[in-house]
Structures are given as structure tokens and as C-alpha cells.
Coordinates of C-alpha atoms in Angstrom, one line a residue:
M324 CA -5.0 43.1 -19.9
M325 CA -4.4 44.7 -16.5
N326 CA -0.9 45.6 -15.5
W327 CA -0.7 44.0 -12.1
N328 CA 2.4 45.8 -10.8
K329 CA 1.0 49.3 -11.8
S330 CA -2.4 48.5 -10.3
I331 CA -0.8 47.6 -6.9
S332 CA 1.1 50.8 -6.9
K333 CA -2.1 52.8 -7.1
I334 CA -3.7 51.1 -4.2
G335 CA -4.0 53.2 -1.0
G336 CA -2.1 52.4 2.1
V337 CA -5.0 50.6 3.9
N338 CA -6.0 48.6 0.8
R339 CA -2.4 47.7 0.2
W340 CA -2.2 46.5 3.8
C341 CA -5.4 44.4 3.4
L342 CA -4.1 42.9 0.1
A343 CA -0.8 41.9 1.9
V344 CA -2.8 40.2 4.7
V345 CA -4.9 38.3 2.1
L346 CA -1.9 37.2 0.2
L347 CA -0.2 36.1 3.5
L348 CA -3.3 34.1 4.5
L349 CA -3.5 32.5 1.0
A350 CA 0.2 31.5 1.3
K351 CA -0.4 30.1 4.8
V352 CA -3.4 28.0 3.5
T353 CA -1.3 26.7 0.6
F354 CA 1.5 25.8 3.0
C355 CA -0.9 24.0 5.3
Q356 CA -2.3 22.1 2.4
D357 CA 1.2 21.0 1.3
E358 CA 2.1 20.1 4.9
Q359 CA -1.1 18.2 5.7
E360 CA -0.5 15.6 8.3
I361 CA -1.6 12.0 8.1
Y362 CA -2.5 9.7 11.0
A363 CA -0.3 6.7 11.4
F364 CA -0.8 3.6 13.7
S365 CA 2.0 1.3 14.8
Y366 CA 0.8 -2.1 16.0
F367 CA 1.7 -5.8 16.2
K368 CA -0.2 -9.0 15.2
G369 CA -0.4 -12.4 16.8
N370 CA 2.2 -12.6 19.6
G371 CA 4.5 -10.0 17.9
E372 CA 6.8 -12.6 16.2
D373 CA 6.9 -10.8 12.8
G374 CA 7.5 -7.3 14.2
L375 CA 6.2 -3.8 13.4
H376 CA 3.1 -3.2 11.4
L377 CA 1.9 0.2 10.2
A378 CA -1.4 1.6 9.0
Y379 CA -2.5 5.1 7.9
S380 CA -5.6 7.2 7.9
E381 CA -6.5 10.6 6.5
D382 CA -9.5 11.2 8.9
G383 CA -8.3 9.3 12.0
Y384 CA -11.2 6.8 11.8
Q385 CA -10.8 4.7 8.6
W386 CA -7.4 2.9 8.6
T387 CA -5.5 1.1 5.8
A388 CA -2.6 -1.3 6.4
L389 CA 0.6 -0.4 4.7
K390 CA 2.8 -2.8 2.8
D391 CA -0.1 -5.2 2.5
D392 CA 0.0 -5.6 6.3
Q393 CA 3.5 -7.1 6.2
S394 CA 6.2 -6.3 8.8
F395 CA 8.3 -3.2 8.5
L396 CA 10.9 -4.4 11.0
K397 CA 11.6 -7.9 12.3
P398 CA 12.5 -8.3 16.0
V399 CA 15.9 -9.6 16.9
L400 CA 16.2 -8.8 20.7
S401 CA 15.9 -11.2 23.7
K402 CA 15.5 -14.9 23.7
D403 CA 11.8 -14.5 22.6
K404 CA 12.5 -12.1 19.7
L405 CA 9.1 -10.4 20.1
M406 CA 8.0 -6.9 19.1
R407 CA 4.8 -6.3 21.0
D408 CA 3.2 -2.9 21.9
P409 CA 5.3 -0.8 19.5
C410 CA 5.1 2.9 20.5
I411 CA 6.4 5.4 18.0
I412 CA 6.8 9.2 18.5
R413 CA 8.3 12.0 16.4
G414 CA 11.2 13.3 18.5
G415 CA 12.6 16.8 18.9
D416 CA 15.3 15.8 16.4
G417 CA 12.7 15.0 13.7
K418 CA 13.4 11.3 13.8
F419 CA 10.9 8.6 14.7
H420 CA 11.8 6.8 18.0
M421 CA 10.2 3.5 18.9
V422 CA 10.2 1.3 22.0
W423 CA 8.5 -2.1 22.4
T424 CA 8.0 -5.1 24.6
V425 CA 10.7 -7.7 23.7
S426 CA 9.5 -10.6 25.9
W427 CA 6.9 -11.6 28.4
T428 CA 9.6 -12.0 31.1
D429 CA 12.7 -9.9 30.2
K430 CA 13.9 -7.1 32.4
G431 CA 14.5 -4.7 29.5
I432 CA 12.8 -3.2 26.4
G433 CA 13.7 -2.6 22.8
Y434 CA 14.5 0.7 21.1
A435 CA 15.2 1.7 17.5
S436 CA 15.0 5.0 15.5
S437 CA 14.3 5.9 11.9
S438 CA 14.0 9.0 9.7
D439 CA 11.4 7.5 7.4
L440 CA 9.8 4.4 9.1
I441 CA 11.4 2.2 6.4
H442 CA 15.1 2.1 7.3
W443 CA 15.7 1.5 11.0
S444 CA 18.7 1.8 13.2
E445 CA 20.2 -1.2 14.9
Q446 CA 17.9 -2.5 17.5
Q447 CA 19.0 -1.7 21.0
Y448 CA 18.2 -3.5 24.2
I449 CA 17.7 -1.2 27.2
P450 CA 18.0 -3.1 30.5
V451 CA 15.8 -0.8 32.5
M452 CA 14.9 -3.2 35.3
A453 CA 18.1 -5.3 35.4
H454 CA 19.0 -3.9 38.8
E455 CA 15.8 -5.3 40.3
E456 CA 16.4 -9.0 41.1
E457 CA 12.7 -9.7 41.7
A458 CA 11.5 -7.8 38.6
R459 CA 9.3 -10.2 36.5
N460 CA 8.8 -8.3 33.3
C461 CA 8.8 -5.0 31.4
W462 CA 5.5 -4.5 29.5
A463 CA 4.1 -1.9 27.0
P464 CA 6.8 0.8 27.1
E465 CA 6.0 4.2 25.7
I466 CA 8.0 7.4 25.0
T467 CA 6.9 11.0 25.5
F468 CA 9.1 14.0 24.6
D469 CA 9.2 17.1 26.8
T470 CA 9.9 20.1 24.6
S471 CA 10.7 22.3 27.7
T472 CA 13.5 20.0 29.0
K473 CA 14.4 18.5 25.6
K474 CA 14.2 15.1 27.4
Y475 CA 12.5 11.8 26.4
M476 CA 10.8 9.9 29.1
I477 CA 10.4 6.1 28.6
Y478 CA 7.9 4.4 30.9
W479 CA 6.5 0.9 31.2
A480 CA 4.8 -1.5 33.6
T481 CA 6.7 -3.9 35.8
T482 CA 5.8 -6.4 38.6
I483 CA 8.4 -6.7 41.4
K484 CA 7.8 -9.6 43.7
G485 CA 6.9 -8.5 47.2
K486 CA 6.2 -4.9 46.3
F487 CA 2.8 -3.3 47.1
P488 CA 1.4 -6.4 48.9
E489 CA -1.8 -4.5 49.8
T490 CA -2.9 -4.9 46.2
Q491 CA -1.5 -8.4 45.6
V492 CA -4.1 -11.0 44.5
K493 CA -3.8 -14.7 43.4
G494 CA -5.4 -14.1 40.1
D495 CA -3.8 -12.8 36.9
D496 CA -0.7 -15.0 37.6
A497 CA 0.0 -12.8 40.7
Y498 CA 1.1 -9.9 38.6
N499 CA 0.9 -6.6 40.5
H500 CA 2.3 -3.8 38.2
R501 CA 3.3 -0.2 38.7
I502 CA 4.6 2.3 36.2
Y503 CA 8.3 3.0 36.1
Y504 CA 10.4 5.3 34.0
V505 CA 13.8 6.6 32.8
T506 CA 14.8 9.8 31.0
T507 CA 17.3 10.4 28.2
K508 CA 18.4 13.0 25.7
D509 CA 20.2 10.8 23.3
F510 CA 19.1 7.2 23.9
K511 CA 22.6 6.3 24.9
T512 CA 22.7 7.4 28.5
F513 CA 19.7 7.0 30.8
S514 CA 18.7 8.2 34.2
K515 CA 18.2 5.8 37.1
T516 CA 14.9 3.9 37.0
K517 CA 12.3 5.5 39.2
L518 CA 8.7 4.8 40.1
L519 CA 6.4 7.0 38.0
Y520 CA 2.9 6.1 39.2
E521 CA 1.5 4.2 42.1
P522 CA -2.3 4.6 42.0
G523 CA -3.1 2.1 44.7
F524 CA -4.0 -0.6 42.2
N525 CA -2.4 -2.9 39.6
V526 CA -1.8 -0.6 36.6
I527 CA -0.4 -1.1 33.1
D528 CA -0.5 0.4 29.6
A529 CA 0.3 4.1 30.5
S530 CA 0.3 6.6 27.6
I531 CA 1.1 10.3 28.2
V532 CA 0.4 13.4 26.1
K533 CA 0.5 17.1 26.7
E534 CA -2.9 18.8 27.2
G535 CA -2.6 22.5 27.6
K536 CA -0.3 23.2 30.6
Q537 CA -0.7 19.8 32.1
W538 CA 0.2 16.2 31.2
L539 CA -2.6 13.6 30.6
M540 CA -1.9 9.9 31.4
L541 CA -4.2 7.3 30.0
L542 CA -3.8 4.0 31.9
K543 CA -5.4 0.6 32.4
D544 CA -6.7 -0.3 35.8
E545 CA -5.7 -4.0 35.8
T546 CA -7.5 -4.9 39.0
K547 CA -8.9 -8.4 38.8
E548 CA -10.8 -8.6 42.1
P549 CA -13.2 -6.9 42.0
A550 CA -12.8 -6.7 38.2
Q551 CA -11.9 -3.3 36.7
K552 CA -10.0 -3.9 33.5
N553 CA -10.8 -0.4 32.1
I554 CA -9.2 2.8 31.0
K555 CA -8.8 5.8 33.3
I556 CA -7.0 9.2 33.3
A557 CA -4.6 10.8 35.6
Y558 CA -3.1 14.3 35.4
A559 CA 0.2 16.0 36.4
K560 CA 1.8 19.5 36.1
N561 CA 5.1 17.9 35.1
L562 CA 5.8 15.0 32.8
E563 CA 7.7 13.2 35.6
G564 CA 4.8 13.7 37.9
P565 CA 3.5 13.5 40.5
Y566 CA 0.3 12.2 38.9
A567 CA -3.0 12.7 40.7
E568 CA -5.6 10.1 41.6
A569 CA -6.9 8.2 38.7
S570 CA -10.4 9.2 37.3
K571 CA -13.4 7.1 37.1
P572 CA -13.4 4.7 34.1
I573 CA -13.8 6.4 30.7
T574 CA -14.5 3.1 28.9
G575 CA -17.7 1.0 29.1
K576 CA -18.7 -2.3 30.7
F577 CA -16.1 -4.3 28.8
W578 CA -12.5 -5.2 29.3
A579 CA -10.1 -2.8 27.6
E580 CA -6.4 -2.2 27.4
G581 CA -3.6 -0.6 25.3
P582 CA -5.0 3.0 25.0
T583 CA -3.6 5.4 22.5
V584 CA -4.9 8.9 22.0
T585 CA -4.9 11.5 19.2
K586 CA -6.6 14.8 18.5
I587 CA -9.0 14.9 15.6
G588 CA -10.3 18.4 15.1
A589 CA -11.6 19.6 18.4
D590 CA -12.0 16.0 19.8
W591 CA -9.7 13.8 21.8
V592 CA -10.1 10.3 20.4
V593 CA -8.9 7.3 22.4
Y594 CA -8.4 3.9 20.8
F595 CA -8.1 0.7 22.8
D596 CA -8.1 -3.0 22.5
K597 CA -11.3 -4.8 23.5
Y598 CA -9.1 -7.8 23.9
T599 CA -11.7 -10.3 25.2
E600 CA -13.8 -9.5 22.2
H601 CA -10.9 -9.6 19.7
K602 CA -11.6 -6.1 18.3
Y603 CA -10.8 -2.5 18.7
G604 CA -13.0 0.3 20.2
A605 CA -12.8 4.0 20.4
I606 CA -14.3 6.9 22.4
K607 CA -14.1 10.7 21.8
S608 CA -14.5 13.8 23.9
S609 CA -14.1 17.5 23.4
N610 CA -13.6 18.2 27.1
L611 CA -12.0 15.0 28.5
Q612 CA -15.0 14.7 30.7
Q613 CA -18.0 13.4 28.7
W614 CA -17.1 10.5 26.4
E615 CA -19.0 9.2 23.4
D616 CA -18.4 5.7 22.1
V617 CA -17.5 5.9 18.4
S618 CA -16.5 2.2 17.9
D619 CA -19.0 1.9 15.1
K620 CA -17.2 4.6 13.1
I621 CA -13.7 3.0 13.1
K622 CA -12.2 0.5 10.6
L623 CA -8.8 -1.0 11.3
P624 CA -6.7 -3.8 9.8
E625 CA -7.8 -7.3 10.8
G626 CA -5.9 -8.7 13.8
I627 CA -4.5 -5.3 15.0
R628 CA -3.1 -5.4 18.6
H629 CA -1.8 -2.8 21.1
G630 CA 0.1 0.1 19.5
S631 CA 0.2 3.9 19.1
I632 CA -1.1 6.7 17.0
F633 CA 1.2 9.4 15.7
K634 CA 1.4 11.8 12.8
I635 CA 3.4 11.8 9.6
S636 CA 3.6 14.1 6.6
K637 CA 2.1 13.4 3.2
Q638 CA 5.6 13.1 1.7
Q639 CA 6.4 10.4 4.3
L640 CA 3.2 8.6 3.5
T641 CA 4.1 8.6 -0.2
K642 CA 7.4 6.9 0.6
L643 CA 5.6 4.4 2.8
L644 CA 3.0 3.6 0.1
A645 CA 5.8 2.9 -2.3
Q646 CA 6.8 0.0 0.0
S647 CA 3.4 -1.4 -0.1
A648 CA 3.5 -3.2 -3.4
P649 CA 6.1 -5.2 -5.3
Q650 CA 8.4 -3.3 -7.5
A651 CA 7.5 -2.8 -11.1
A652 CA 9.1 -5.2 -13.6
L653 CA 10.4 -2.5 -15.8
P654 CA 12.0 0.8 -14.7
G655 CA 10.2 3.9 -15.7
V656 CA 6.7 4.3 -17.1
Y657 CA 5.5 1.7 -19.5
A658 CA 1.9 0.4 -20.1
D659 CA -0.1 -2.1 -22.1
P660 CA 2.6 -4.8 -21.8
H661 CA 2.5 -7.8 -24.2
I662 CA 4.6 -10.6 -22.8
A663 CA 5.9 -13.5 -24.9
Y664 CA 8.4 -16.4 -24.7
F665 CA 10.7 -17.2 -27.6
D666 CA 13.7 -19.5 -27.6
H667 CA 14.3 -19.7 -23.8
K668 CA 13.8 -16.0 -23.3
F669 CA 10.9 -13.8 -22.2
Y670 CA 10.1 -10.6 -24.0
I671 CA 7.9 -7.6 -23.1
Y672 CA 6.5 -5.2 -25.7
P673 CA 5.0 -2.2 -24.0
T674 CA 3.6 1.3 -24.7
T675 CA 5.9 4.1 -23.7
D676 CA 4.0 6.1 -21.1
G677 CA 4.4 9.4 -19.4
S678 CA 2.6 12.0 -21.7
E679 CA -0.9 13.3 -21.4
G680 CA -2.9 11.9 -24.3
W681 CA -0.4 9.1 -24.7
Q682 CA 1.7 10.8 -27.4
S683 CA 4.5 8.3 -27.8
D684 CA 5.9 7.7 -31.3
Q685 CA 8.2 4.8 -30.7
F686 CA 8.0 1.2 -29.6
S687 CA 10.7 -0.6 -27.5
C688 CA 11.3 -4.2 -26.5
W689 CA 12.7 -5.7 -23.2
S690 CA 14.1 -9.2 -22.7
S691 CA 14.8 -11.5 -19.7
T692 CA 15.8 -15.0 -18.9
D693 CA 14.2 -15.1 -15.5
L694 CA 11.4 -12.4 -15.4
K695 CA 13.5 -10.5 -12.8
K696 CA 16.3 -8.8 -14.7
W697 CA 15.2 -7.0 -17.9
K698 CA 17.4 -5.7 -20.7
N699 CA 16.2 -2.9 -22.9
E700 CA 16.6 -4.0 -26.5
G701 CA 16.1 -0.5 -27.7
T702 CA 13.7 1.0 -30.3
I703 CA 12.2 -1.7 -32.5
L704 CA 9.7 0.5 -34.5
D705 CA 9.8 4.3 -34.9
L706 CA 6.6 5.6 -36.3
K707 CA 8.1 8.8 -37.7
K708 CA 10.9 6.9 -39.5
D709 CA 9.4 3.5 -40.3
L710 CA 5.7 4.4 -41.2
S711 CA 4.3 6.6 -44.0
W712 CA 0.7 6.6 -42.6
A713 CA 1.0 7.5 -38.9
N714 CA 3.6 9.3 -36.7
V715 CA 2.0 9.5 -33.2
R716 CA 0.1 7.6 -30.5
A717 CA 2.1 4.3 -30.6
W718 CA 0.0 2.1 -28.3
A719 CA -0.6 -1.4 -27.1
P720 CA 1.5 -3.7 -29.3
A721 CA 1.4 -7.6 -29.6
I722 CA 3.6 -10.2 -31.3
A723 CA 3.1 -13.6 -32.9
Y724 CA 5.5 -16.1 -34.4
K725 CA 4.8 -18.2 -37.5
G726 CA 6.8 -19.7 -40.4
G727 CA 10.1 -18.4 -39.1
K728 CA 8.9 -14.8 -38.9
Y729 CA 7.9 -12.5 -36.1
F730 CA 4.8 -10.4 -36.7
Y731 CA 4.4 -7.3 -34.6
Y732 CA 0.9 -5.8 -34.4
F733 CA 0.4 -2.3 -33.0
S734 CA -1.8 0.7 -32.7
A735 CA -0.7 3.9 -34.4
D736 CA -2.9 7.0 -34.4
V737 CA -6.0 4.8 -33.7
N738 CA -5.2 2.5 -36.7
I739 CA -3.8 -1.0 -36.4
G740 CA -0.6 -1.8 -38.2
V741 CA 1.6 -4.8 -38.7
A742 CA 5.4 -5.1 -39.1
V743 CA 7.7 -8.1 -39.7
S744 CA 11.2 -9.2 -38.5
D745 CA 13.4 -12.2 -38.4
K746 CA 14.1 -11.6 -34.7
P747 CA 11.8 -11.0 -31.7
S748 CA 13.9 -7.9 -30.8
G749 CA 13.5 -6.5 -34.3
P750 CA 14.0 -4.2 -36.0
F751 CA 10.5 -4.5 -37.6
K752 CA 9.5 -3.3 -41.1
D753 CA 6.1 -2.3 -42.4
P754 CA 5.2 -4.7 -45.3
L755 CA 1.9 -3.0 -46.2
G756 CA 2.6 0.7 -46.3
K757 CA -0.8 1.2 -44.9
P758 CA -2.9 0.1 -41.8
L759 CA -4.0 -3.5 -41.5
V760 CA -7.2 -2.1 -39.9
A761 CA -7.9 1.6 -40.6
K762 CA -9.4 4.2 -38.3
G763 CA -13.2 4.4 -38.8
E764 CA -13.4 1.1 -40.7
Y765 CA -15.5 -0.4 -37.9
P766 CA -17.4 1.2 -34.9
G767 CA -15.2 2.1 -32.0
Q768 CA -11.5 2.6 -31.8
M769 CA -9.2 0.5 -33.9
I770 CA -6.6 -0.2 -31.2
D771 CA -5.3 -3.0 -29.0
P772 CA -4.5 -5.8 -31.5
M773 CA -3.6 -9.3 -30.3
V774 CA -3.0 -12.5 -32.3
L775 CA -3.5 -16.1 -31.2
V776 CA -1.8 -18.8 -33.3
D777 CA -3.7 -22.0 -32.7
D778 CA -2.3 -25.5 -32.5
D779 CA -3.0 -26.1 -36.3
G780 CA -1.2 -22.9 -37.3
S781 CA -4.3 -20.9 -37.8
A782 CA -4.0 -17.3 -36.6
Y783 CA -6.8 -15.1 -35.2
L784 CA -6.6 -11.3 -34.8
Y785 CA -8.5 -9.7 -31.9
W786 CA -8.8 -5.9 -31.5
G787 CA -11.0 -3.0 -30.5
Q788 CA -12.0 -0.5 -27.9
G789 CA -15.8 -0.2 -27.2
N790 CA -16.4 -3.3 -29.3
C791 CA -14.4 -6.5 -29.7
Y792 CA -13.5 -7.8 -33.1
V793 CA -12.1 -11.2 -34.2
V794 CA -11.1 -12.5 -37.7
K795 CA -9.0 -15.3 -39.0
L796 CA -5.9 -14.1 -40.6
N797 CA -4.7 -15.3 -44.0
E798 CA -1.6 -17.4 -44.2
D799 CA 0.6 -14.4 -44.8
M800 CA -0.4 -13.0 -41.4
V801 CA -0.8 -9.5 -42.8
S802 CA -4.2 -9.7 -44.4
F803 CA -7.7 -11.1 -43.8
D804 CA -11.1 -11.2 -45.5
P805 CA -13.3 -8.3 -44.2
K806 CA -16.4 -10.4 -44.8
N807 CA -15.2 -12.8 -42.0
V808 CA -14.9 -10.1 -39.3
K809 CA -17.0 -10.8 -36.2
Q810 CA -18.1 -8.0 -33.9
F811 CA -19.3 -8.8 -30.3
K812 CA -19.1 -7.2 -26.9
P813 CA -18.9 -9.3 -23.7
E814 CA -20.5 -7.7 -20.6
G815 CA -18.2 -5.2 -19.1
Y816 CA -15.8 -5.2 -22.1
N817 CA -13.9 -2.0 -22.8
E818 CA -10.6 -2.7 -24.5
G819 CA -7.4 -4.8 -24.5
P820 CA -8.5 -8.2 -25.7
F821 CA -6.1 -11.1 -25.1
A822 CA -6.7 -14.7 -26.1
F823 CA -5.0 -18.0 -25.2
K824 CA -5.7 -21.7 -25.2
R825 CA -5.3 -24.1 -22.3
N826 CA -6.5 -27.8 -22.2
G827 CA -8.7 -27.4 -25.3
K828 CA -10.5 -24.3 -24.0
Y829 CA -10.2 -20.8 -25.4
Y830 CA -9.8 -17.9 -22.9
L831 CA -10.7 -14.4 -24.0
M832 CA -9.6 -11.7 -21.5
W833 CA -10.2 -8.0 -21.6
S834 CA -10.0 -4.8 -19.6
E835 CA -13.0 -3.1 -18.0
Y836 CA -13.5 0.6 -17.2
D837 CA -11.3 3.3 -18.6
T838 CA -7.5 3.0 -18.2
R839 CA -7.5 6.3 -16.2
D840 CA -10.0 4.9 -13.7
P841 CA -8.6 3.4 -10.6
R842 CA -11.2 0.6 -11.0
Y843 CA -9.6 -0.6 -14.3
S844 CA -9.5 -4.4 -14.1
V845 CA -9.4 -7.6 -16.1
A846 CA -12.2 -10.1 -16.7
Y847 CA -12.5 -13.2 -19.0
A848 CA -14.8 -15.5 -20.8
L849 CA -14.6 -19.1 -22.2
S850 CA -15.4 -20.8 -25.5
D851 CA -14.8 -24.0 -27.4
S852 CA -13.8 -22.0 -30.5
P853 CA -11.3 -19.1 -31.0
L854 CA -14.2 -17.3 -32.8
G855 CA -16.6 -17.7 -29.9
P856 CA -19.3 -17.4 -28.7
F857 CA -17.6 -16.5 -25.4
V858 CA -19.4 -17.0 -22.1
K859 CA -18.2 -14.7 -19.3
V860 CA -17.2 -16.6 -16.1
Q861 CA -19.0 -15.8 -12.9
Q862 CA -15.8 -15.3 -10.9
N863 CA -14.7 -11.9 -12.3
P864 CA -12.7 -9.7 -12.4
I865 CA -9.6 -11.9 -12.0
L866 CA -7.2 -8.9 -11.9
K867 CA -7.9 -5.6 -10.0
G868 CA -6.3 -3.1 -7.8
K869 CA -6.0 -3.5 -4.1
G870 CA -4.8 -1.0 -1.5
I871 CA -2.1 1.2 -3.0
V872 CA -2.3 -0.8 -6.3
K873 CA -4.7 1.0 -8.6
G874 CA -5.7 0.8 -12.2
A875 CA -4.4 -2.7 -12.7
G876 CA -5.2 -3.9 -16.2
H877 CA -4.4 -4.1 -20.0
H878 CA -2.5 -7.3 -19.7
A879 CA -1.0 -10.2 -21.5
V880 CA -0.4 -13.8 -20.4
V881 CA 2.6 -16.0 -21.0
H882 CA 2.9 -19.8 -20.6
V883 CA 6.3 -21.3 -19.7
P884 CA 6.7 -24.3 -22.1
E885 CA 6.6 -27.9 -20.7
T886 CA 5.2 -26.6 -17.4
D887 CA 1.8 -25.4 -16.1
Q888 CA 3.4 -22.1 -15.0
W889 CA 1.6 -19.0 -16.2
F890 CA 2.3 -15.3 -15.7
I891 CA 0.3 -12.2 -16.3
A892 CA 1.9 -8.9 -17.3
Y893 CA -0.1 -5.8 -16.7
H894 CA 0.2 -2.1 -15.9
R895 CA -0.9 -0.2 -12.8
F896 CA -0.7 3.4 -11.8
K897 CA 2.9 4.3 -11.0
I898 CA 3.7 4.0 -7.3
P899 CA 4.0 6.7 -6.0
G900 CA 2.3 9.5 -7.9
G901 CA 0.9 7.7 -10.9
N902 CA -2.3 8.1 -12.9
G903 CA -3.8 7.0 -16.2
Y904 CA -0.9 8.6 -18.1
N905 CA 1.9 7.5 -15.8
R906 CA 1.7 3.7 -15.5
E907 CA 4.2 1.0 -14.8
T908 CA 4.5 -2.6 -15.9
C909 CA 4.2 -5.5 -13.4
I910 CA 4.2 -9.3 -13.5
S911 CA 2.4 -11.7 -11.2
P912 CA 1.8 -15.5 -11.3
M913 CA -1.5 -16.6 -12.7
Y914 CA -3.2 -19.8 -11.4
F915 CA -6.1 -22.0 -12.4
D916 CA -8.4 -24.1 -10.2
A917 CA -9.2 -27.8 -10.8
A918 CA -12.0 -26.8 -13.2
G919 CA -9.7 -24.6 -15.3
N920 CA -11.1 -21.3 -14.0
I921 CA -8.5 -18.5 -13.5
T922 CA -8.2 -17.6 -9.8
E923 CA -7.9 -14.0 -8.7
V924 CA -4.4 -12.7 -9.3
D925 CA -2.6 -11.4 -6.2
V926 CA -1.1 -8.0 -7.2
Y927 CA 1.2 -8.3 -4.3
E928 CA 2.8 -11.5 -5.6
A929 CA 5.5 -10.6 -8.0
G930 CA 7.2 -12.5 -10.8
M931 CA 8.9 -15.8 -10.8
K932 CA 9.8 -17.4 -7.4

């Protein structure tokens, strides 16, 4: 083996210098990869009643809503309590600063700050036009930070009655806007309000960014007669102006508003709201002169309205993604949950996750009275202490009750075992001293047992990966006649069978794809007999990942007695940072339609109401 240190010492001065440069470049590339920035989009929906929405994109064109497109911040300011046109920038202090329109008619705007876009400061009302008795509104405020002066400029559109009569028209409710501004260093004290831009026409929706040594203002020409309603550009040497004459329109023959701009590679990309068509558009340019329409390349959340594009780090995105799905039912990493209900209490029997190859050697049990607060009942079966025939790979357990006893079925080193206890929380003892179903006894893997106890007391054991097996258990619940084992494989079946009965029908559910695959999902079939044949229902899968939720599967179902309430427990990739070896247990309601079909489970609806 080469001695790296000695080899370096023998390299000549020039080569040593070249090596140092290479190592420096490699370090820089690694740092840049670690610090990769993500595009974020702040926006509102409807009239802005529910507040701030956020989406993200890795390429700047394809956008995914965060938090299942729910609000990150509810508006509380003004009589209207609106949060329209939210503009967010990263400030010189590293914080995110946001301003927004609070009302159609107020003389002020809203402001709040955040270090992570999740936890926000108290919302602050800034009365920027309170001094103007005839001011009608304050619309679409934005912020730009000037690194040379360390000041923030906040600017917006206002109509002041009687001002600029030469461009006053009767249409558009007699609005006749100009762009005004204030500056601040701390969002506590502000300069006096001044006019920022008077282009000689009705103007709204200004958005300013630095471009080289000059400042670029995107704006909407709001002229109604003759109709403009398009996006233009104006430039200035200083952030506070003066800004030059507006350019010709850069958007096409459609009405557009609410421009926001970002740099993607060498291209400037401007997004805008085609508000009469109820959809967004985009154009791009490498020189800010020739523009190409790229509206067909963008994909945004449905119903998105005027907002702003800014950048966040991958670490910040990870934290935001964690807000986008309901919390896991159990803390830590647990998979393959079997959920049951005994004597007014819910129980979950999971696989302990978190090791590559799933090397757990113990089983635990959790209990709850409300599906919300879960108590760890501790270890209920320890393979190394309680079994003589397996000591690793403790997977996918299930439980059944019959004759005053609790029967715990489990996978151990790709065998299926059974243990017995007088209590649902154990401890459980192995009555056989050997597997109930041994490795290699049938084709496929001998894992994922599940037992259905029918209304007449008959019990049926289901199991198998690659193939599904079912057999009627003997009265002792720990043996069966091998001659009665039935092997079958529904379309798409991979593993994790689960059976239950409802209104005389037998439901057989299973997981499709591999548990390490983000597409992991749950499907089902119906039969008139617990032994089949089972016919797969057309509306499948009924449980699958969505958005940040990935790998949703390997489930169990519980029925709340004397109700028609049903819940499904399943695992998903841990959020954030999970995979097929780091999964977490979740619970969602499960519903049926009038015909008895299972409707698709909403992985964003958690637990009991």
C-alpha cells in the first residue's frame, strides 16, 4: 500500500502546487454541493384569507407545494385580515423578511420575519400611507436589500385621489397608482414615504433586483385605455432611483401581473400571473432583451397567486419538508406496525427499524387510549433470550386473541414463530421451541404473518413475501395441517398480507413494490371466504405516498368496536432523511364507500379526530 504522506513529500514544488490547487477545487466543489440552494416560492390562494403558502423547486421550473399546500402563517392584521402578494427576501442579517398586502383599502402593509420560514415573529402593521388623507390603498409591497448601504427598501403601489390627473380614467374603479417607498435598517424605524416611480402611466406590482452595477425594476403597466396590462422593465443606477423610462412590454398579448424574477443558470426567468386565464406564465432571457416564452415548461401548485421567488438552503428545505406531513404516531424509527384493540385500549406491535438489513433482535409494544399519546410497554420478546432457533431479524409481528390467550406471530431470521401470553403487552413465551413455518418450507420468504379470527372462532394464518399463503389454524392456534396450505399471488402482491372482515365480506390487503422503493403502497382484494379466491378491486392502490410522504405501506387495520370507525397503521420513510431502513409509524383514518370499497387513504390526515 502507498504511504500517502511520504509520496507527497517526494513531489516537486510545481507538482505539489498543482496538487494543492486540485485539492482546493475538490473541497470547493464538495462545499458547493453541500450548500446547494433551492428555489422557494411564496404565494397566496383565493383572496389571501388563509395566509402564506410556500412551494419549492430544485430546477426553478417544476414546483411542489410544501405542507400539502396548507398555510404557514395566518393573517391577523387589519379589519380584512388578508395576506395577499407575500414577498419574502433573505436579509443581510440572514433572516427571512416578508411584507404583504393586508387589505384592499388599508393605508398600511404587513411585516413579519423568520429564521426558518416556520416560526414567525409577531405580525407588524406599517402605516406607510397613513399621512395621506386621500390614499386609497397599499398594494403588492416588496422588499429589496441594498448591500452597499445595508438598508432595506420597501415599496408598493398606491392610488392618491387627485394625483396625476393626466392619466386618470373612469375604468378600473378610477385607480391611478404610482410606486412609493420607505427605507429601514431594522424594521422599527422608517424613513418618510417618498415617490419611487412615476412612469407617466398607472403602474403596480414593482419588483426590483440587482443586475450587475444597476438595478432592474419589473413592473406592470396597468393602463386600461388603451389596454396595456403587461410587464415592462425600468433601470436605475441606485436602488432609490431615479428609474428610467419603462421598456416595451416583455410579455405577450395577454394580461399579466405580479412579476417575480430569478436567475436559473445564465438565464433570467420571470414568472407572472396570467390572471384573466387563471394560470401562471413564464419567460426567460439571457440578455434581458430577447425573451422566450417558457410557460409550457413550468408546473406550479393549483390556484397559486401573486408572490415572490427567493432561495433557501437544502438544510432549510429539509426542515420545511418535515412540516409537510402529519407527525408520526410513534417516536423514533419503527416499521411494519400491527395495530389492535383489546379491552378499551389500542396496541401497536412494530418492527424496530434503523439498521441496514433490518438487524433488530427484539420486539416492543406500545399502548394508547386515544391513538394520540402512546406508551412504550417495553420489550415483549427478545430473540436472543427467548428463542433457541433464531437470534436476529425480528420483523413484522401480528397478534390475535382467542380463548383468553394472546398469540403473537412474528418473523425471526426469515422463519415464522409464535409466542403466547396472558396479556396483550406480554411478556410472550415460545411454546414450540421451533418455527411455526420454517425458512425454505415453501417458495419465497417465510415472513409477515397475520392471523384473522373469524366470527365462529376459526383462525386463519396468512404470510409470505413473493407469494401469499393461507391456512386454517388448529384450535391450539400454534399448529396447522400442512396439506391445507393454499398458495396464491394476487396481481401486484409482494408482501405484508392483512385480512379483516366487514359486513360479511373478507378483505385481503398487501404491500406492492419493495419496502425500499418510494412507490411502496397498499392494495386489496375481496372474497366471500377467508380462504379466497380473492378478486383485486379496480380502485387500487388505496394507500400510497404523496408529496414528501414516500414508501407508505406494510400496514394493519383496526376497527373501533360498536362503531364504523376504522384506522390504518402503516410506515413511511422517516421525515426528514428516511429511507427503506429508516421508517416511522403513522396512523390515518380509513373509509369505505356505500358499496363497501375502501377509499384512498389520505396520508395527510392523521389519527383520531
